[in-house]
Amino acid sequence: MSQVGAKERQTQNRVVQLFQHQLNYRYLGNWQHRLMSWYRQQLKQEIPRLIAKWEKNIGVTVNEWGVKLMKTKWGTCNIEAKRIWLNLELAKKDQQCLEYVVVHEIVHLLERNHGDRFEALMNKFMPNWKLYKDELNRSPLSSY
């Protein structure tokens, strides 16, 4: 985050904290951080169920997974470690889009590249996957 205006923000936050009761105002602190934490919590409740479902359907095991804010990708897969990362921004998308990215990354455990075999596997496990991919491509990643 830029340091421009940092002193001013600190001063504003202190003033609001001091006078919040007199102003009948509830201080939210760093609301962006709180919102992102809430999004992360929502994803961390949903992802284990999806991974368990698709590990069983696809026949592979995900050793590790995580959520992080990414600027250019919805998800990534480390094939050797069997670890997937999902973009925090997926919390703002439809459930089907989240599920599509989970399936996409798990399928990478069977096929590294996005070639014909990868597409065939996606078609087998999630026939409507292109609809969800298109929906994600129409909605750009946010920048915080």
PDB file of N, CA and C in Angstrom, residues 16-61:
ATOM      1  N   VAL A  16     -11.278   9.734  14.978  1.00  0.00           N
ATOM      2  CA  VAL A  16     -12.542   8.996  14.959  1.00  0.00           C
ATOM      3  C   VAL A  16     -12.645   8.098  16.184  1.00  0.00           C
ATOM      4  N   GLN A  17     -11.557   7.422  16.551  1.00  0.00           N
ATOM      5  CA  GLN A  17     -11.580   6.565  17.737  1.00  0.00           C
ATOM      6  C   GLN A  17     -11.884   7.374  18.998  1.00  0.00           C
ATOM      7  N   LEU A  18     -11.298   8.546  19.111  1.00  0.00           N
ATOM      8  CA  LEU A  18     -11.503   9.379  20.295  1.00  0.00           C
ATOM      9  C   LEU A  18     -12.935   9.880  20.420  1.00  0.00           C
ATOM     10  N   PHE A  19     -13.538  10.229  19.310  1.00  0.00           N
ATOM     11  CA  PHE A  19     -14.842  10.877  19.346  1.00  0.00           C
ATOM     12  C   PHE A  19     -15.999  10.009  18.863  1.00  0.00           C
ATOM     13  N   GLN A  20     -15.764   8.735  18.651  1.00  0.00           N
ATOM     14  CA  GLN A  20     -16.819   7.894  18.085  1.00  0.00           C
ATOM     15  C   GLN A  20     -18.067   7.849  18.966  1.00  0.00           C
ATOM     16  N   HIS A  21     -17.909   7.869  20.279  1.00  0.00           N
ATOM     17  CA  HIS A  21     -19.083   7.813  21.160  1.00  0.00           C
ATOM     18  C   HIS A  21     -19.857   9.129  21.128  1.00  0.00           C
ATOM     19  N   GLN A  22     -19.158  10.241  21.067  1.00  0.00           N
ATOM     20  CA  GLN A  22     -19.821  11.543  21.008  1.00  0.00           C
ATOM     21  C   GLN A  22     -20.517  11.744  19.667  1.00  0.00           C
ATOM     22  N   LEU A  23     -19.954  11.170  18.627  1.00  0.00           N
ATOM     23  CA  LEU A  23     -20.519  11.349  17.291  1.00  0.00           C
ATOM     24  C   LEU A  23     -21.568  10.292  16.961  1.00  0.00           C
ATOM     25  N   ASN A  24     -21.778   9.341  17.901  1.00  0.00           N
ATOM     26  CA  ASN A  24     -22.673   8.218  17.641  1.00  0.00           C
ATOM     27  C   ASN A  24     -22.241   7.492  16.361  1.00  0.00           C
ATOM     28  N   TYR A  25     -20.959   7.209  16.308  1.00  0.00           N
ATOM     29  CA  TYR A  25     -20.339   6.646  15.119  1.00  0.00           C
ATOM     30  C   TYR A  25     -19.555   5.416  15.530  1.00  0.00           C
ATOM     31  N   ARG A  26     -19.709   4.335  14.814  1.00  0.00           N
ATOM     32  CA  ARG A  26     -18.957   3.123  15.119  1.00  0.00           C
ATOM     33  C   ARG A  26     -17.716   3.077  14.240  1.00  0.00           C
ATOM     34  N   TYR A  27     -16.573   2.992  14.872  1.00  0.00           N
ATOM     35  CA  TYR A  27     -15.295   2.961  14.164  1.00  0.00           C
ATOM     36  C   TYR A  27     -15.052   1.561  13.616  1.00  0.00           C
ATOM     37  N   LEU A  28     -14.830   1.472  12.332  1.00  0.00           N
ATOM     38  CA  LEU A  28     -14.618   0.176  11.695  1.00  0.00           C
ATOM     39  C   LEU A  28     -13.144  -0.145  11.476  1.00  0.00           C
ATOM     40  N   GLY A  29     -12.277   0.797  11.743  1.00  0.00           N
ATOM     41  CA  GLY A  29     -10.855   0.547  11.518  1.00  0.00           C
ATOM     42  C   GLY A  29     -10.573   0.397  10.037  1.00  0.00           C
ATOM     43  N   ASN A  30      -9.674  -0.481   9.723  1.00  0.00           N
ATOM     44  CA  ASN A  30      -9.317  -0.732   8.332  1.00  0.00           C
ATOM     45  C   ASN A  30     -10.384  -1.638   7.715  1.00  0.00           C
ATOM     46  N   TRP A  31     -11.418  -1.041   7.162  1.00  0.00           N
ATOM     47  CA  TRP A  31     -12.559  -1.806   6.660  1.00  0.00           C
ATOM     48  C   TRP A  31     -12.170  -2.710   5.501  1.00  0.00           C
ATOM     49  N   GLN A  32     -11.208  -2.308   4.672  1.00  0.00           N
ATOM     50  CA  GLN A  32     -10.804  -3.175   3.560  1.00  0.00           C
ATOM     51  C   GLN A  32     -10.178  -4.461   4.085  1.00  0.00           C
ATOM     52  N   HIS A  33      -9.336  -4.330   5.091  1.00  0.00           N
ATOM     53  CA  HIS A  33      -8.706  -5.513   5.684  1.00  0.00           C
ATOM     54  C   HIS A  33      -9.769  -6.422   6.306  1.00  0.00           C
ATOM     55  N   ARG A  34     -10.731  -5.823   6.995  1.00  0.00           N
ATOM     56  CA  ARG A  34     -11.797  -6.614   7.616  1.00  0.00           C
ATOM     57  C   ARG A  34     -12.642  -7.330   6.560  1.00  0.00           C
ATOM     58  N   LEU A  35     -12.934  -6.636   5.479  1.00  0.00           N
ATOM     59  CA  LEU A  35     -13.722  -7.245   4.416  1.00  0.00           C
ATOM     60  C   LEU A  35     -12.966  -8.405   3.776  1.00  0.00           C
ATOM     61  N   MET A  36     -11.690  -8.206   3.502  1.00  0.00           N
ATOM     62  CA  MET A  36     -10.888  -9.273   2.900  1.00  0.00           C
ATOM     63  C   MET A  36     -10.779 -10.467   3.854  1.00  0.00           C
ATOM     64  N   SER A  37     -10.671 -10.208   5.140  1.00  0.00           N
ATOM     65  CA  SER A  37     -10.625 -11.294   6.135  1.00  0.00           C
ATOM     66  C   SER A  37     -11.933 -12.071   6.131  1.00  0.00           C
ATOM     67  N   TRP A  38     -13.043 -11.340   6.004  1.00  0.00           N
ATOM     68  CA  TRP A  38     -14.347 -12.003   5.952  1.00  0.00           C
ATOM     69  C   TRP A  38     -14.464 -12.861   4.694  1.00  0.00           C
ATOM     70  N   TYR A  39     -14.036 -12.323   3.542  1.00  0.00           N
ATOM     71  CA  TYR A  39     -14.044 -13.108   2.299  1.00  0.00           C
ATOM     72  C   TYR A  39     -13.202 -14.372   2.458  1.00  0.00           C
ATOM     73  N   ARG A  40     -12.015 -14.233   3.037  1.00  0.00           N
ATOM     74  CA  ARG A  40     -11.117 -15.376   3.238  1.00  0.00           C
ATOM     75  C   ARG A  40     -11.803 -16.436   4.118  1.00  0.00           C
ATOM     76  N   GLN A  41     -12.459 -15.994   5.167  1.00  0.00           N
ATOM     77  CA  GLN A  41     -13.160 -16.906   6.069  1.00  0.00           C
ATOM     78  C   GLN A  41     -14.265 -17.658   5.320  1.00  0.00           C
ATOM     79  N   GLN A  42     -15.009 -16.955   4.478  1.00  0.00           N
ATOM     80  CA  GLN A  42     -16.077 -17.595   3.711  1.00  0.00           C
ATOM     81  C   GLN A  42     -15.517 -18.680   2.798  1.00  0.00           C
ATOM     82  N   LEU A  43     -14.431 -18.365   2.103  1.00  0.00           N
ATOM     83  CA  LEU A  43     -13.821 -19.352   1.213  1.00  0.00           C
ATOM     84  C   LEU A  43     -13.288 -20.547   1.996  1.00  0.00           C
ATOM     85  N   LYS A  44     -12.659 -20.291   3.112  1.00  0.00           N
ATOM     86  CA  LYS A  44     -12.067 -21.384   3.893  1.00  0.00           C
ATOM     87  C   LYS A  44     -13.125 -22.307   4.488  1.00  0.00           C
ATOM     88  N   GLN A  45     -14.357 -21.848   4.556  1.00  0.00           N
ATOM     89  CA  GLN A  45     -15.453 -22.719   4.985  1.00  0.00           C
ATOM     90  C   GLN A  45     -15.961 -23.575   3.827  1.00  0.00           C
ATOM     91  N   GLU A  46     -15.902 -23.041   2.623  1.00  0.00           N
ATOM     92  CA  GLU A  46     -16.483 -23.715   1.463  1.00  0.00           C
ATOM     93  C   GLU A  46     -15.496 -24.632   0.740  1.00  0.00           C
ATOM     94  N   ILE A  47     -14.259 -24.238   0.653  1.00  0.00           N
ATOM     95  CA  ILE A  47     -13.275 -24.964  -0.159  1.00  0.00           C
ATOM     96  C   ILE A  47     -13.060 -26.413   0.287  1.00  0.00           C
ATOM     97  N   PRO A  48     -12.941 -26.724   1.575  1.00  0.00           N
ATOM     98  CA  PRO A  48     -12.709 -28.129   1.946  1.00  0.00           C
ATOM     99  C   PRO A  48     -13.781 -29.084   1.420  1.00  0.00           C
ATOM    100  N   ARG A  49     -15.028 -28.645   1.451  1.00  0.00           N
ATOM    101  CA  ARG A  49     -16.118 -29.479   0.928  1.00  0.00           C
ATOM    102  C   ARG A  49     -15.948 -29.730  -0.565  1.00  0.00           C
ATOM    103  N   LEU A  50     -15.602 -28.663  -1.298  1.00  0.00           N
ATOM    104  CA  LEU A  50     -15.428 -28.803  -2.746  1.00  0.00           C
ATOM    105  C   LEU A  50     -14.232 -29.687  -3.085  1.00  0.00           C
ATOM    106  N   ILE A  51     -13.135 -29.485  -2.378  1.00  0.00           N
ATOM    107  CA  ILE A  51     -11.949 -30.310  -2.647  1.00  0.00           C
ATOM    108  C   ILE A  51     -12.254 -31.777  -2.356  1.00  0.00           C
ATOM    109  N   ALA A  52     -12.900 -32.064  -1.242  1.00  0.00           N
ATOM    110  CA  ALA A  52     -13.232 -33.455  -0.898  1.00  0.00           C
ATOM    111  C   ALA A  52     -14.128 -34.082  -1.968  1.00  0.00           C
ATOM    112  N   LYS A  53     -15.118 -33.329  -2.409  1.00  0.00           N
ATOM    113  CA  LYS A  53     -16.038 -33.820  -3.448  1.00  0.00           C
ATOM    114  C   LYS A  53     -15.282 -34.157  -4.722  1.00  0.00           C
ATOM    115  N   TRP A  54     -14.417 -33.244  -5.167  1.00  0.00           N
ATOM    116  CA  TRP A  54     -13.756 -33.424  -6.459  1.00  0.00           C
ATOM    117  C   TRP A  54     -12.545 -34.342  -6.391  1.00  0.00           C
ATOM    118  N   GLU A  55     -11.903 -34.455  -5.247  1.00  0.00           N
ATOM    119  CA  GLU A  55     -10.850 -35.472  -5.099  1.00  0.00           C
ATOM    120  C   GLU A  55     -11.457 -36.851  -5.346  1.00  0.00           C
ATOM    121  N   LYS A  56     -12.620 -37.071  -4.752  1.00  0.00           N
ATOM    122  CA  LYS A  56     -13.303 -38.360  -4.895  1.00  0.00           C
ATOM    123  C   LYS A  56     -13.728 -38.591  -6.346  1.00  0.00           C
ATOM    124  N   ASN A  57     -14.331 -37.572  -6.973  1.00  0.00           N
ATOM    125  CA  ASN A  57     -14.809 -37.713  -8.354  1.00  0.00           C
ATOM    126  C   ASN A  57     -13.670 -37.898  -9.350  1.00  0.00           C
ATOM    127  N   ILE A  58     -12.573 -37.190  -9.140  1.00  0.00           N
ATOM    128  CA  ILE A  58     -11.465 -37.208 -10.101  1.00  0.00           C
ATOM    129  C   ILE A  58     -10.465 -38.312  -9.773  1.00  0.00           C
ATOM    130  N   GLY A  59     -10.376 -38.700  -8.517  1.00  0.00           N
ATOM    131  CA  GLY A  59      -9.487 -39.790  -8.131  1.00  0.00           C
ATOM    132  C   GLY A  59      -8.066 -39.352  -7.826  1.00  0.00           C
ATOM    133  N   VAL A  60      -7.910 -38.143  -7.332  1.00  0.00           N
ATOM    134  CA  VAL A  60      -6.589 -37.644  -6.934  1.00  0.00           C
ATOM    135  C   VAL A  60      -6.698 -37.034  -5.539  1.00  0.00           C
ATOM    136  N   THR A  61      -5.542 -36.751  -4.954  1.00  0.00           N
ATOM    137  CA  THR A  61      -5.508 -36.151  -3.623  1.00  0.00           C
ATOM    138  C   THR A  61      -4.779 -34.823  -3.672  1.00  0.00           C
TER     139      THR A  61
END
